[in-house]
Short mmCIF file of C-alpha atoms in Angstrom, two decimals:
data_model
loop_
_atom_site.label_atom_id
_atom_site.label_comp_id
_atom_site.label_asym_id
_atom_site.label_seq_id
_atom_site.Cartn_x
_atom_site.Cartn_y
_atom_site.Cartn_z
CA MET A 4 0.00 0.00 0.00
CA LEU A 5 1.15 3.52 -0.78
CA ASP A 6 2.11 5.44 2.35
CA VAL A 7 1.08 9.10 1.93
CA GLY A 8 2.92 9.78 5.18
CA LYS A 9 6.15 9.84 3.16
CA TRP A 10 5.24 13.37 2.05
CA PRO A 11 6.21 15.84 4.79
CA LEU A 12 2.89 17.71 4.60
CA PHE A 13 1.14 14.71 6.11
CA ALA A 14 3.50 14.41 9.07
CA LEU A 15 1.04 16.18 11.37
CA HIS A 16 -1.89 13.96 10.36
CA SER A 17 -2.99 11.09 12.57
CA GLN A 18 -2.96 7.56 11.18
CA GLU A 19 -6.76 7.56 11.44
CA LYS A 20 -7.01 10.55 9.07
CA LEU A 21 -4.44 9.13 6.66
CA LYS A 22 -6.42 5.91 6.36
CA LEU A 23 -9.39 7.88 4.97
CA ILE A 24 -7.43 9.28 2.00
CA ARG A 25 -8.18 7.69 -1.37
CA GLN A 26 -6.66 10.17 -3.85
CA VAL A 27 -3.92 12.74 -3.35
CA CYS A 28 -1.82 15.26 -5.24
CA VAL A 29 1.15 17.07 -3.66
CA PHE A 30 2.46 20.06 -5.60
CA GLY A 31 4.02 23.53 -5.32
CA SER A 32 7.55 24.90 -5.65
CA ALA A 33 8.55 23.18 -2.39
CA GLY A 34 5.94 20.43 -2.27
CA ASN A 35 4.02 22.54 0.21
CA GLU A 36 0.51 22.24 -1.19
CA VAL A 37 -1.80 19.26 -1.29
CA VAL A 38 -5.28 18.39 -2.51
CA TYR A 39 -6.79 15.07 -1.50
CA ALA A 40 -10.08 13.16 -1.63
CA THR A 41 -11.39 10.87 1.10
CA GLU A 42 -13.33 7.62 0.96
CA ASN A 43 -16.52 9.67 1.48
CA ASP A 44 -15.83 11.72 -1.68
CA GLU A 45 -14.94 14.82 0.30
CA VAL A 46 -12.09 16.94 -1.08
CA PHE A 47 -9.67 18.84 1.17
CA ALA A 48 -6.63 21.06 0.70
CA LEU A 49 -3.84 22.31 2.93
CA GLY A 50 -0.48 24.03 2.61
CA THR A 51 1.04 27.43 1.87
CA ASN A 52 -1.65 28.36 -0.67
CA CYS A 53 0.47 30.38 -3.11
CA SER A 54 -1.74 32.37 -5.50
CA GLY A 55 -4.82 30.76 -3.95
CA CYS A 56 -3.87 27.38 -5.44
CA LEU A 57 -5.67 25.45 -2.69
CA GLY A 58 -9.03 26.58 -4.03
CA ILE A 59 -10.42 27.35 -0.57
CA GLY A 60 -11.52 30.93 -1.30
CA ASP A 61 -8.56 32.87 0.12
CA ILE A 62 -4.78 32.99 0.15
CA GLN A 63 -4.28 31.99 3.78
CA SER A 64 -1.93 29.10 4.45
CA SER A 65 -3.27 26.24 6.54
CA ILE A 66 -1.73 23.24 8.26
CA GLU A 67 -5.23 21.95 8.93
CA PRO A 68 -7.19 20.45 5.99
CA ARG A 69 -9.89 22.75 4.63
CA ARG A 70 -12.72 21.37 2.57
CA ILE A 71 -13.31 22.39 -1.05
CA ASP A 72 -17.09 22.27 -1.03
CA ILE A 73 -17.64 22.35 -4.78
CA PHE A 74 -16.01 18.93 -5.20
CA CYS A 75 -17.62 17.14 -2.29
CA GLY A 76 -19.74 14.32 -3.65
CA LYS A 77 -17.86 14.31 -6.97
CA LYS A 78 -15.23 11.78 -7.98
CA LEU A 79 -11.87 12.95 -9.32
CA ALA A 80 -10.56 11.52 -12.59
CA SER A 81 -7.41 13.54 -13.31
CA LEU A 82 -5.50 16.43 -11.76
CA SER A 83 -2.40 18.37 -12.79
CA TYR A 84 -0.65 21.54 -11.70
CA GLY A 85 1.65 24.25 -13.00
CA SER A 86 4.52 26.25 -11.54
CA GLY A 87 2.51 29.32 -10.47
CA PRO A 88 1.01 27.17 -9.19
CA HIS A 89 -2.28 26.66 -10.92
CA VAL A 90 -4.40 23.51 -10.77
CA VAL A 91 -6.59 21.86 -13.40
CA LEU A 92 -8.94 19.05 -12.37
CA ALA A 93 -11.32 16.76 -14.23
CA THR A 94 -14.14 14.83 -12.57
CA THR A 95 -15.29 11.36 -13.63
CA GLU A 96 -18.28 13.04 -15.26
CA GLY A 97 -15.92 14.92 -17.57
CA GLU A 98 -16.21 18.38 -16.03
CA VAL A 99 -13.07 20.55 -15.89
CA TYR A 100 -12.20 23.05 -13.16
CA ALA A 101 -9.21 25.34 -12.70
CA TRP A 102 -7.93 27.70 -9.99
CA GLY A 103 -4.81 29.44 -8.70
CA HIS A 104 -2.21 31.46 -10.61
CA ASN A 105 -3.50 32.99 -13.86
CA ALA A 106 -1.06 35.66 -15.05
CA TYR A 107 -0.80 33.87 -18.42
CA SER A 108 -4.47 32.82 -18.76
CA GLN A 109 -3.61 29.26 -17.79
CA LEU A 110 -7.00 28.91 -16.06
CA GLY A 111 -8.76 29.18 -19.42
CA ASN A 112 -11.42 31.63 -18.23
CA GLY A 113 -10.46 34.45 -20.61
CA THR A 114 -8.80 36.62 -17.92
CA THR A 115 -5.40 37.02 -16.27
CA SER A 116 -6.80 37.32 -12.73
CA HIS A 117 -5.93 34.69 -10.14
CA SER A 118 -8.84 32.59 -8.89
CA TYR A 119 -9.06 31.49 -5.26
CA ILE A 120 -11.92 29.09 -5.93
CA PRO A 121 -12.31 26.36 -8.56
CA CYS A 122 -14.18 27.60 -11.62
CA GLN A 123 -15.59 25.30 -14.26
CA ILE A 124 -14.06 25.75 -17.71
CA SER A 125 -16.93 25.77 -20.15
CA THR A 126 -15.75 27.62 -23.26
CA ASN A 127 -15.37 25.11 -26.10
CA LEU A 128 -15.59 22.25 -23.59
CA ILE A 129 -19.21 22.48 -22.45
CA ASN A 130 -20.35 19.42 -24.41
CA LYS A 131 -17.07 17.54 -24.11
CA LYS A 132 -16.16 14.86 -21.60
CA VAL A 133 -12.59 15.43 -20.42
CA ILE A 134 -10.74 12.26 -19.35
CA GLU A 135 -7.20 13.56 -18.77
CA VAL A 136 -5.55 16.88 -17.89
CA ALA A 137 -1.91 18.01 -18.09
CA CYS A 138 -0.16 21.22 -17.10
CA GLY A 139 3.18 22.75 -18.03
CA SER A 140 4.72 25.61 -16.10
CA HIS A 141 2.03 28.09 -17.16
CA HIS A 142 -0.05 26.34 -19.81
CA SER A 143 -2.79 23.72 -19.65
CA MET A 144 -4.02 20.90 -21.84
CA VAL A 145 -6.89 18.40 -21.74
CA LEU A 146 -7.84 15.22 -23.59
CA THR A 147 -11.48 14.46 -24.31
CA ALA A 148 -13.21 11.09 -24.54
CA ASP A 149 -13.39 11.36 -28.33
CA GLY A 150 -9.61 11.80 -28.59
CA ALA A 151 -9.45 15.58 -29.11
CA VAL A 152 -6.73 17.72 -27.47
CA TYR A 153 -7.43 21.26 -26.22
CA SER A 154 -4.89 23.72 -24.82
CA TRP A 155 -4.59 27.27 -23.45
CA GLY A 156 -2.34 29.62 -21.46
CA TYR A 157 1.30 30.67 -21.86
CA ASN A 158 2.59 30.25 -25.41
CA ASN A 159 5.97 31.95 -25.70
CA SER A 160 7.51 28.85 -27.30
CA GLY A 161 4.51 27.52 -29.19
CA GLN A 162 3.50 25.09 -26.44
CA ILE A 163 -0.19 25.70 -27.13
CA GLY A 164 0.21 24.31 -30.66
CA SER A 165 -1.82 27.09 -32.25
CA GLY A 166 0.71 28.04 -34.92
CA SER A 167 1.68 31.28 -33.14
CA THR A 168 3.41 32.36 -29.92
CA ALA A 169 0.55 34.50 -28.60
CA ASN A 170 -0.92 33.48 -25.26
CA GLN A 171 -4.29 31.76 -25.50
CA PRO A 172 -6.91 32.82 -22.90
CA ILE A 173 -9.49 30.06 -23.57
CA PRO A 174 -9.33 26.40 -24.60
CA ARG A 175 -8.95 25.74 -28.30
CA ARG A 176 -8.52 22.45 -30.06
CA VAL A 177 -5.00 21.57 -31.17
CA THR A 178 -5.30 20.85 -34.85
CA GLY A 179 -2.65 20.75 -37.60
CA CYS A 180 -1.37 17.17 -37.82
CA LEU A 181 -3.71 16.15 -34.98
CA GLN A 182 -6.83 17.35 -36.81
CA ASN A 183 -8.30 13.95 -37.65
CA LYS A 184 -6.37 11.78 -35.22
CA ILE A 185 -7.56 10.23 -31.94
CA ALA A 186 -5.23 10.90 -29.02
CA ILE A 187 -5.03 8.47 -26.09
CA ASN A 188 -2.50 10.16 -23.80
CA ILE A 189 -1.11 13.67 -23.22
CA ALA A 190 1.81 15.16 -21.25
CA CYS A 191 3.47 18.53 -20.68
CA GLY A 192 7.03 19.53 -19.90
CA GLN A 193 7.76 22.98 -18.56
CA MET A 194 7.18 24.63 -21.94
CA CYS A 195 6.37 21.81 -24.34
CA SER A 196 3.42 19.54 -25.06
CA MET A 197 3.01 16.00 -26.38
CA ALA A 198 0.31 13.55 -27.39
CA VAL A 199 0.20 9.83 -28.17
CA ILE A 200 -2.39 8.79 -30.75
CA GLU A 201 -4.17 5.46 -31.00
CA ASN A 202 -1.79 3.95 -33.57
CA GLY A 203 1.19 4.51 -31.22
CA GLU A 204 2.65 7.61 -32.93
CA VAL A 205 3.90 10.55 -30.85
CA TYR A 206 3.30 14.22 -31.72
CA VAL A 207 5.22 17.04 -30.06
CA TRP A 208 5.32 20.86 -30.03
CA GLY A 209 6.65 23.81 -28.01
CA TYR A 210 10.06 24.58 -26.54
CA ASN A 211 12.92 22.42 -27.80
CA GLY A 212 16.10 24.05 -26.49
CA ASN A 213 17.28 20.78 -24.90
CA GLY A 214 16.06 18.46 -27.63
CA GLN A 215 13.03 17.45 -25.55
CA LEU A 216 10.86 17.17 -28.67
CA GLY A 217 12.98 14.28 -29.96
CA LEU A 218 13.18 15.60 -33.51
CA GLY A 219 16.96 15.66 -33.91
CA HIS A 220 17.28 19.45 -33.57
CA ASP A 221 16.67 22.16 -30.96
CA ASP A 222 14.24 24.44 -32.83
CA ASN A 223 10.92 25.32 -31.19
CA LEU A 224 7.68 24.27 -32.87
CA SER A 225 4.31 26.04 -32.66
CA ILE A 226 2.37 23.20 -34.33
CA PRO A 227 2.36 19.44 -33.65
CA CYS A 228 4.98 17.34 -35.41
CA ARG A 229 5.35 13.54 -35.46
CA ILE A 230 8.57 12.03 -34.09
CA ALA A 231 9.87 10.24 -37.17
CA ALA A 232 12.61 8.46 -35.23
CA LEU A 233 9.93 6.36 -33.52
CA GLN A 234 8.64 5.00 -36.83
CA GLY A 235 7.63 1.35 -36.35
CA ILE A 236 7.63 1.65 -32.55
CA HIS A 237 4.19 1.54 -30.91
CA VAL A 238 4.12 3.94 -27.94
CA GLN A 239 1.54 3.43 -25.22
CA ARG A 240 2.37 6.13 -22.66
CA ILE A 241 4.39 9.33 -22.48
CA ALA A 242 5.79 11.25 -19.49
CA CYS A 243 7.57 14.60 -19.39
CA GLY A 244 10.12 15.87 -16.90
CA TYR A 245 11.25 19.46 -16.64
CA ALA A 246 13.01 19.24 -20.02
CA HIS A 247 13.23 15.53 -20.82
CA THR A 248 10.81 12.96 -22.15
CA LEU A 249 10.13 9.25 -21.55
CA VAL A 250 7.90 6.93 -23.56
CA LEU A 251 6.78 3.35 -22.88
CA THR A 252 6.23 1.01 -25.81
CA ASP A 253 3.80 -1.87 -26.20
CA GLU A 254 6.77 -4.26 -25.84
CA GLY A 255 7.64 -2.86 -22.40
CA HIS A 256 10.66 -0.81 -23.50
CA ILE A 257 11.57 2.76 -22.56
CA TYR A 258 12.93 5.44 -24.88
CA ALA A 259 14.16 8.80 -23.60
CA TRP A 260 15.42 12.10 -24.98
CA GLY A 261 16.00 15.73 -24.04
CA ALA A 262 17.95 17.35 -21.18
CA ASN A 263 20.34 15.07 -19.32
CA SER A 264 22.36 17.26 -16.96
CA TYR A 265 21.28 15.10 -13.98
CA GLY A 266 21.38 11.77 -15.79
CA GLN A 267 17.59 11.78 -16.14
CA LEU A 268 17.78 9.93 -19.48
CA GLY A 269 19.43 6.93 -17.84
CA THR A 270 22.09 6.60 -20.53
CA GLY A 271 25.09 6.50 -18.18
CA ASN A 272 26.28 10.00 -19.12
CA ARG A 273 25.09 13.61 -18.82
CA SER A 274 24.87 14.52 -22.52
CA ASN A 275 21.58 15.82 -23.93
CA GLN A 276 19.89 13.71 -26.61
CA SER A 277 17.69 15.16 -29.36
CA TYR A 278 16.75 11.71 -30.70
CA PRO A 279 15.00 8.91 -28.78
CA VAL A 280 17.46 6.47 -27.19
CA LEU A 281 16.64 3.06 -25.71
CA VAL A 282 17.01 2.96 -21.91
CA THR A 283 18.28 -0.31 -20.47
CA VAL A 284 16.43 -0.73 -17.20
CA HIS A 285 15.99 -4.44 -16.61
CA GLN A 286 15.41 -7.62 -18.54
CA ASP A 287 11.89 -7.66 -17.13
CA ARG A 288 9.09 -5.89 -18.99
CA ILE A 289 8.45 -2.26 -17.99
CA VAL A 290 4.81 -1.52 -17.18
CA GLU A 291 4.98 2.07 -15.88
CA ILE A 292 7.07 5.19 -16.45
CA ALA A 293 7.09 8.33 -14.32
CA ALA A 294 8.37 11.89 -14.69
CA CYS A 295 7.18 15.31 -13.57
CA HIS A 296 7.60 18.72 -15.22
CA SER A 297 8.80 20.22 -11.92
CA SER A 298 11.79 17.87 -11.54
CA HIS A 299 14.69 16.12 -13.31
CA THR A 300 13.90 12.67 -11.92
CA SER A 301 12.79 9.55 -13.81
CA ALA A 302 11.28 6.29 -12.56
CA ALA A 303 9.95 3.02 -13.91
CA LYS A 304 8.25 -0.11 -12.61
CA THR A 305 8.73 -3.61 -14.01
CA GLN A 306 6.15 -6.31 -14.46
CA GLY A 307 7.73 -8.12 -11.51
CA GLY A 308 7.15 -5.10 -9.25
CA ASP A 309 10.71 -3.72 -9.11
CA VAL A 310 10.94 0.09 -9.05
CA TYR A 311 13.93 1.89 -10.59
CA MET A 312 14.91 5.56 -10.51
CA TRP A 313 17.52 7.72 -12.20
CA GLY A 314 18.33 11.41 -12.63
CA GLN A 315 18.26 13.98 -9.86
CA CYS A 316 18.22 12.36 -6.43
CA ARG A 317 18.32 14.88 -3.59
CA GLY A 318 21.08 16.86 -5.32
CA GLN A 319 23.00 13.79 -6.52
CA PHE A 320 23.30 12.46 -10.07
CA VAL A 321 22.09 8.92 -10.79
CA LEU A 322 23.19 8.23 -14.36
CA LEU A 323 21.81 4.72 -14.78
CA PRO A 324 18.55 3.13 -13.60
CA PHE A 325 18.99 2.21 -9.94
CA LEU A 326 16.92 -0.47 -8.20
CA THR A 327 15.12 0.99 -5.17
CA HIS A 328 13.41 -0.73 -2.25
CA PHE A 329 10.09 0.92 -3.15
CA CYS A 330 6.99 -0.84 -4.42
CA CYS A 331 5.62 2.10 -6.47
CA THR A 332 7.05 4.94 -8.55
CA ASP A 333 5.19 7.50 -6.43
CA ASP A 334 7.54 6.81 -3.53
CA VAL A 335 10.50 7.79 -5.72
CA PHE A 336 9.13 11.33 -6.02
CA ALA A 337 8.19 11.50 -2.34
CA CYS A 338 11.68 10.54 -1.15
CA PHE A 339 14.15 11.45 -3.92
CA ALA A 340 12.73 14.25 -6.13
CA THR A 341 13.24 17.96 -5.58
CA PRO A 342 10.68 19.22 -4.78
CA ALA A 343 8.94 16.24 -3.16
CA VAL A 344 5.73 16.23 -5.20
CA THR A 345 3.46 13.66 -6.82
CA TRP A 346 3.85 13.11 -10.56
CA ARG A 347 0.15 12.31 -10.96
CA LEU A 348 -3.13 12.23 -9.07
CA LEU A 349 -2.42 9.01 -7.26
CA SER A 350 -4.90 6.54 -5.86
CA VAL A 351 -4.50 5.06 -2.40
CA GLU A 352 -6.12 1.66 -2.10
CA PRO A 353 -7.36 0.67 1.37
CA ASP A 354 -4.93 -1.69 3.02
CA ASP A 355 -6.84 -4.88 3.73
CA HIS A 356 -3.68 -6.87 4.37
CA LEU A 357 -3.26 -8.03 7.94
CA THR A 358 0.05 -8.88 9.56
CA ILE A 359 0.42 -12.20 11.38
CA ALA A 360 -0.03 -10.43 14.71
CA GLN A 361 -3.14 -8.63 13.47
CA SER A 362 -4.62 -11.85 12.10
CA ILE A 363 -4.08 -13.69 15.38
CA LYS A 364 -5.55 -10.82 17.38
CA LYS A 365 -8.62 -10.80 15.13
CA GLU A 366 -9.27 -14.47 15.87
CA PHE A 367 -9.42 -14.06 19.65
CA ASP A 368 -12.87 -14.89 21.05
CA ASN A 369 -14.11 -15.67 17.55
CA PRO A 370 -16.47 -18.67 17.64
CA ASP A 371 -16.11 -19.37 13.90
CA ASN A 372 -12.74 -21.14 14.04
CA ALA A 373 -12.30 -21.83 17.76
CA ASP A 374 -11.86 -25.39 19.03
CA LEU A 375 -12.07 -24.64 22.75
CA ARG A 376 -14.35 -22.62 25.04
CA PHE A 377 -13.72 -21.37 28.56
CA GLN A 378 -16.84 -20.90 30.68
CA VAL A 379 -16.38 -18.14 33.27
CA ASP A 380 -19.23 -16.60 35.29
CA GLY A 381 -21.67 -18.21 32.88
CA LYS A 382 -20.04 -16.64 29.80
CA TYR A 383 -18.00 -18.26 27.03
CA ILE A 384 -14.56 -17.20 25.75
CA TYR A 385 -13.56 -18.79 22.43
CA VAL A 386 -9.92 -19.76 21.85
CA HIS A 387 -7.61 -22.08 19.90
CA LYS A 388 -5.84 -24.93 21.67
CA VAL A 389 -2.71 -24.83 19.54
CA LEU A 390 -2.09 -21.14 20.25
CA LEU A 391 -2.60 -21.59 23.99
CA LYS A 392 -0.18 -24.51 24.04
CA ILE A 393 2.43 -22.46 22.19
CA ARG A 394 2.01 -19.36 24.34
CA CYS A 395 1.57 -20.77 27.86
CA GLU A 396 3.45 -23.54 29.64
CA HIS A 397 0.42 -24.30 31.80
CA PHE A 398 -1.78 -24.97 28.78
CA HIS A 399 1.00 -26.91 27.08
CA SER A 400 0.68 -29.41 29.93
CA VAL A 401 -3.05 -29.54 30.52
CA LEU A 402 -4.09 -29.47 26.86
CA ASN A 403 -1.37 -31.73 25.50
CA ASN A 404 -3.54 -34.82 25.20
CA GLY A 405 -6.87 -33.39 26.17
CA THR A 406 -10.02 -33.60 24.09
CA GLU A 407 -11.97 -31.01 26.05
CA GLU A 408 -14.21 -28.60 24.19
CA ILE A 409 -15.32 -26.65 27.27
CA ILE A 410 -13.27 -25.81 30.37
CA GLU A 411 -15.03 -24.23 33.34
CA ILE A 412 -13.08 -21.67 35.39
CA ASN A 413 -14.19 -20.80 38.93
CA GLU A 414 -11.03 -19.29 40.46
CA PHE A 415 -11.09 -16.01 38.53
CA SER A 416 -13.67 -13.51 37.31
CA TYR A 417 -14.75 -13.22 33.68
CA PRO A 418 -12.96 -9.85 33.02
CA VAL A 419 -9.73 -11.16 34.54
CA TYR A 420 -9.67 -14.49 32.72
CA ARG A 421 -10.72 -12.95 29.41
CA ALA A 422 -7.90 -10.41 29.73
CA PHE A 423 -5.47 -13.25 30.39
CA LEU A 424 -6.52 -15.19 27.30
CA GLU A 425 -6.48 -12.00 25.19
CA TYR A 426 -2.93 -11.35 26.42
CA LEU A 427 -1.89 -14.71 24.94
CA TYR A 428 -3.19 -13.50 21.55
CA THR A 429 -1.95 -9.90 21.67
CA ASP A 430 0.98 -9.77 24.12
CA SER A 431 -0.66 -6.78 25.80
CA ILE A 432 -3.33 -6.05 28.40
CA SER A 433 -6.04 -3.44 28.60
CA LEU A 434 -7.70 -3.42 32.03
CA PRO A 435 -8.67 -0.99 34.78
CA PRO A 436 -6.29 -1.26 37.77
CA GLU A 437 -8.79 -3.10 40.01
CA HIS A 438 -9.03 -5.97 37.49
CA ALA A 439 -5.28 -5.80 36.84
CA ILE A 440 -4.75 -6.78 40.49
CA GLY A 441 -6.78 -9.90 39.89
CA LEU A 442 -4.82 -10.55 36.70
CA LEU A 443 -1.59 -10.19 38.67
CA ASP A 444 -2.82 -12.90 41.02
CA LEU A 445 -3.56 -15.08 37.98
CA ALA A 446 -0.11 -14.34 36.51
CA SER A 447 1.46 -15.56 39.73
CA PHE A 448 -0.68 -18.70 39.58
CA TYR A 449 0.47 -19.44 36.00
CA ARG A 450 4.03 -18.26 36.69
CA ASP A 451 4.06 -15.72 33.86
CA ASN A 452 6.62 -13.10 34.90
CA ARG A 453 6.10 -10.87 31.87
CA LEU A 454 2.38 -10.68 32.56
CA LYS A 455 3.20 -9.81 36.18
CA LYS A 456 5.25 -6.82 35.04
CA LEU A 457 2.50 -5.62 32.68
CA CYS A 458 -0.02 -5.83 35.50
CA GLN A 459 2.23 -3.88 37.86
CA GLN A 460 2.69 -1.15 35.26
CA THR A 461 -1.05 -0.94 34.69
CA ILE A 462 -1.78 -0.72 38.41
CA LYS A 463 0.94 1.82 39.13
CA GLN A 464 -0.14 4.06 36.26
CA GLY A 465 -3.80 3.75 37.27
CA ILE A 466 -3.46 4.62 40.96
CA SER A 467 -5.15 7.88 41.91
CA GLU A 468 -6.26 9.55 45.10
CA GLU A 469 -9.83 8.53 44.31
CA ASN A 470 -9.18 4.80 43.94
CA ALA A 471 -6.13 4.15 46.16
CA ILE A 472 -8.06 2.93 49.23
CA ALA A 473 -10.28 0.65 47.12
CA LEU A 474 -7.24 -0.76 45.30
CA LEU A 475 -5.47 -1.39 48.61
CA SER A 476 -8.46 -3.37 49.79
CA THR A 477 -8.47 -5.35 46.55
CA ALA A 478 -4.74 -5.99 46.84
CA VAL A 479 -5.18 -7.40 50.36
CA LYS A 480 -8.01 -9.58 49.10
CA TYR A 481 -5.84 -11.04 46.36
CA GLU A 482 -2.71 -11.05 48.57
CA ALA A 483 -0.99 -9.17 45.74
CA LYS A 484 2.05 -8.08 47.72
CA ILE A 485 3.90 -5.85 45.30
CA CYS A 486 0.69 -4.02 44.37
CA GLU A 487 -0.10 -3.39 48.00
CA TYR A 488 3.37 -1.99 48.44
CA GLU A 489 2.89 0.41 45.48
CA GLN A 490 -0.42 1.64 46.87
CA LEU A 491 0.88 2.03 50.41
CA THR A 492 3.72 4.11 49.02
CA PHE A 493 1.26 6.25 47.08
CA LEU A 494 -0.88 6.88 50.13
CA GLU A 495 2.08 7.61 52.37
CA GLU A 496 3.48 10.20 49.97
CA ARG A 497 0.21 12.10 50.17
CA ASN A 498 0.01 11.90 54.01
CA ASP A 499 -3.44 10.31 53.68
CA ILE A 500 -2.57 7.69 56.28
CA LEU A 501 0.46 6.85 58.43
CA ILE A 502 1.84 3.43 57.75
CA ASN A 503 4.72 1.57 59.25
CA ARG A 504 6.49 0.26 56.16
CA THR A 505 8.75 -2.07 58.17
CA GLY A 506 8.97 -5.35 56.32
CA LEU A 507 7.52 -3.93 53.08
CA LEU A 508 10.57 -2.23 51.62
CA ASN A 509 12.27 -5.48 50.78
CA MET A 510 9.28 -7.15 49.18
CA LYS A 511 9.92 -8.56 45.72
CA ILE A 512 7.63 -10.02 43.11
CA SER A 513 8.71 -13.52 43.94
CA ASN A 514 8.38 -13.48 47.77
CA ASN A 515 5.61 -15.18 49.66
CA VAL A 516 5.40 -12.92 52.73
CA ASP A 517 1.89 -12.14 53.91
CA PRO A 518 1.25 -8.41 53.30
CA SER A 519 -0.01 -7.99 56.87
CA GLU A 520 3.31 -9.09 58.36
CA GLY A 521 5.53 -6.27 59.69
CA LYS A 522 2.64 -3.89 60.28
CA ASP A 523 1.67 -2.49 63.70
#
């Protein structure tokens, strides 16, 4: 299971809150903003809130999650962010919303005013179902269900694909070579854009100063152009870093090109490449590639579940794919990338896996699989003979050849004996101090020194001025010597009663001295 706690922003969240998260995106120049959805389809945001990018109606930072009401009850399909930052989000119903920084019209609402709340983008998209969104530094792009690509925003290098370098304030369809083609995947670098069409061809446009368009030169393009060097190679997915590009083929291979100053191409050197080059990751088939326009890091996952990374790694250069201990590419960006962001809107599946300890604990007092019952005070406690024999020397003897299905217990109360059996399943106790005294007496009976210590800790921590006298009486009843000593000490320190402690100071857990001996 993905651990969202790897991102620093979640460090202040309780485990209970983290377990409710089902989708999350961490973004911002320092990874200081986050939007996430819970299992109840509520959407929250927290962080520094630069340019109102949290969509909560103001520009106040918040370490506490604040709900984005407009999305509550909706399901999120795709989310991306720019460097401003600005955020573009698509719901599963195909609606598109944008908010945050807007100096270059990257919100697609026809203005250059920042928006502190999510606003639906309707111009030219009102009857379209958007299935994927992508953002560059200050431009935005969406893919519709019918395979059309629309873009808007900053266009100084032709990244909008409109044929000019004028900024575009509203969404317009990218045409040219894409006019009659059906796109299946889109991606944005800082100032470039790319699309994969259904026959596996790749089209690119925008800034090309580092060869990130893969065309063999470094000239910018303001209209889409097919990468001829990939002729005969069927591309399934594309991912863009800050100024480099990765593609995944239908045969499970990776090709890369563009900037390589951090080794992000995985070629073993730091030379830029303007043509696609094959990246040798592993003999196993690659099933996922990952890159993010805000970083110079690359990652991939094999069919066997191995995760590799290369490129920028916390200021270091990793020139060749390096096998990590992670189980998903998202962890690479949480732990190694600068900033620590997510490269996609990631899904967090609920963790239904139980550890051995959790599984055993779950089976305590469960009648479904139990083969033995203890009857105490007229109530049943369901257990498993084999576990009791493993965990307790007493039961190893009495149950070794026994065929009993029910054992009646008269020496101890139901709460005490149930706590004892639960301890054998969990290695811990949870009892009020008055019952813990009875459990201590049981622990002595069964000669379980560890249980004795747990009981003593529980009693000592639970002693208060309100219950001390009652506990002392209970201790005398059970002849629990060390507990009586702890309570006498407590009372004496508060001058509640005067007690002659002669004979008590040297008491140990193992002695058999009557607690009344040595008293006046």
